[in-house]
Amino acid sequence: MKWLSLVGWLWPLCTIIRGTLAVNPPRPRADVSACKLVADQGVYLSAGFGYELNCAPSVGTLSAFMIFVDFSDQSASESSPEVLRDFFLPSAADWYDRASYGALELSVAADTSRFYRMPATAVSYNWERGLTAEQHRRYIQDALAAYGRPIPPVDVLYIVPTKNATAITYSPTFMGNVTKRDGTYVAKKSVTFGYDGYRAWGSLVLNHETGHTMCLPDYYPFNGSATGLFIGGWDLMGLIGGPSPDYFAWDKWRLGWLSDDQVDCVAEAGRTSHILSPLEVSGGKKAVVVKHNDTNALVAEVRSSAGLNSASCATGILLYTVSTKIPTGEGPVRVLDATPGSGGCLGDELNDATLTVDGISSRTVTDWHVRVEVVRRVGADYEVIITSA
Ligand SMILES: *[C@@H]1O[C@H](CO)[C@@H](O)[C@H](O)[C@H]1NC(C)=O
Ligand SMILES: *[C@@H]1O[C@H](CO)[C@@H](O)[C@H](O)[C@H]1NC(C)=O
Ligand SMILES: *[C@@H]1O[C@H](CO)[C@@H](O)[C@H](O)[C@H]1NC(C)=O
Ligand SMILES: *[C@@H]1O[C@H](CO)[C@@H](O)[C@H](O)[C@H]1NC(C)=O
Ligand SMILES: [Zn+2]
């Protein structure tokens, strides 16, 4: 009858805990692991935890090797590839240092000795008519053959063309293992840069594409709708040139840039209070994740105009939903607009989506029985109350 006496001893303890719950409004948080939605391996670049595709490391050092190429029809006129290395670095590495709060070091070795001449013309690689995976592989293997020298063991191979190569129109990431034509393993992934970086994005194109090497999805729609449809300019995996390009707190948590104690998890019905500090500065609580079910969650985070988001045109509490069931390019993350029909700012309806203390200060996600209320500012921080039924 030992267990009976054990139960007898446990019961008053439970009563005490219940009593504490009743009198202390900020209830103990659910175990944060309840909010770590597990990735669906059958969903391409599923936005959950533990997605596996030989992803490049997101904490510690991500090592890369950079080579430079040109073409007989679009040959280099730069005095040296150093100009192009300096186009990307150190700014892209600094960006990761700040976005990751020092957790990720992007370490790039660049062979700037010369441009290596590709065996085929730039136009023949078919960028302008839409590259297939096979054509992409051929481009990478041609570059490796042209380079013809040993490449140190690295996570990612960067192939940078001359600025003259306008036919290499955009900058896709090859997500399969990178091998030479003879099968020799080279790297986990390759980013083949294109003219879009020079024309429009600057070094941030490297941060977008390297995000893919770490298995982050694209947050813009693949179906031809406006780039900002799902998330506006709130993360550079959606819009590289957006006003608030820092990665979502959800992804920073997934990547290991936020520790578990920097995220509050709401997985049960009730009313809870949370003090959140701006995403762009190191330290403090960065997000509340409200678990809806095993595949969907609502996230609240503070966006300010500090750090990497100095160009943002609205600040406050940003709300978005995450689904692990929606693949890259179909809206795995969707920002909830506090001010629909406002016209937005800086060219996108969603760019002023935030809740603020003085403006629209609450949002009810009716289908999910969740209400988010911005109560006050405490310095740069915000207090939010979550009511979940
Ligand atoms: C390529 O470089 C040459 C100089 O070698 C320059 O005159 C020319 O305008 C450039 N071509 C393109 C397409 O940018
Ligand atoms: C890629 O390489 C990794 C590690 O070498 C291996 O585990 C994985 O199976 C490879 N993937 C493919 C598609 O070959
Ligand atoms: C693209 O997909 C989104 C989400 O499903 C949808 O709202 C939008 O209308 C689609 N656009 C086009 C052009 O089909
Ligand atoms: C999880 O929630 C989403 C959004 O409401 C819904 O579409 C999906 O069916 C739910 N999944 C389960 C297993 O209930
Ligand atoms: Zn992309």
PDB file of C-alpha atoms and ligand atoms in Angstrom, residues 75-77 164, ligand 1:
ATOM      1  CA  SER A  75      33.820  38.466 -69.834  1.00  0.00           C
ATOM      2  CA  ALA A  76      35.109  40.175 -66.716  1.00  0.00           C
ATOM      3  CA  SER A  77      36.224  43.762 -66.825  1.00  0.00           C
ATOM      4  CA  ASN A 164      29.328  41.777 -66.845  1.00  0.00           C
TER       5      ASN A 164
HETATM    6  C1  LIG B   1      32.041  44.235 -69.982  1.00  0.00           C
HETATM    7  O1  LIG B   1      33.293  44.792 -69.809  1.00  0.00           O
HETATM    8  C2  LIG B   1      33.749  45.655 -70.843  1.00  0.00           C
HETATM    9  C3  LIG B   1      35.158  46.053 -70.579  1.00  0.00           C
HETATM   10  O2  LIG B   1      35.988  44.949 -70.736  1.00  0.00           O
HETATM   11  C4  LIG B   1      32.834  46.807 -70.957  1.00  0.00           C
HETATM   12  O3  LIG B   1      33.280  47.695 -71.957  1.00  0.00           O
HETATM   13  C5  LIG B   1      31.486  46.303 -71.288  1.00  0.00           C
HETATM   14  O4  LIG B   1      30.579  47.347 -71.339  1.00  0.00           O
HETATM   15  C6  LIG B   1      31.008  45.273 -70.295  1.00  0.00           C
HETATM   16  N1  LIG B   1      29.861  44.583 -70.819  1.00  0.00           N
HETATM   17  C7  LIG B   1      28.752  44.477 -70.143  1.00  0.00           C
HETATM   18  C8  LIG B   1      27.675  43.667 -70.784  1.00  0.00           C
HETATM   19  O5  LIG B   1      28.553  44.988 -69.054  1.00  0.00           O
END
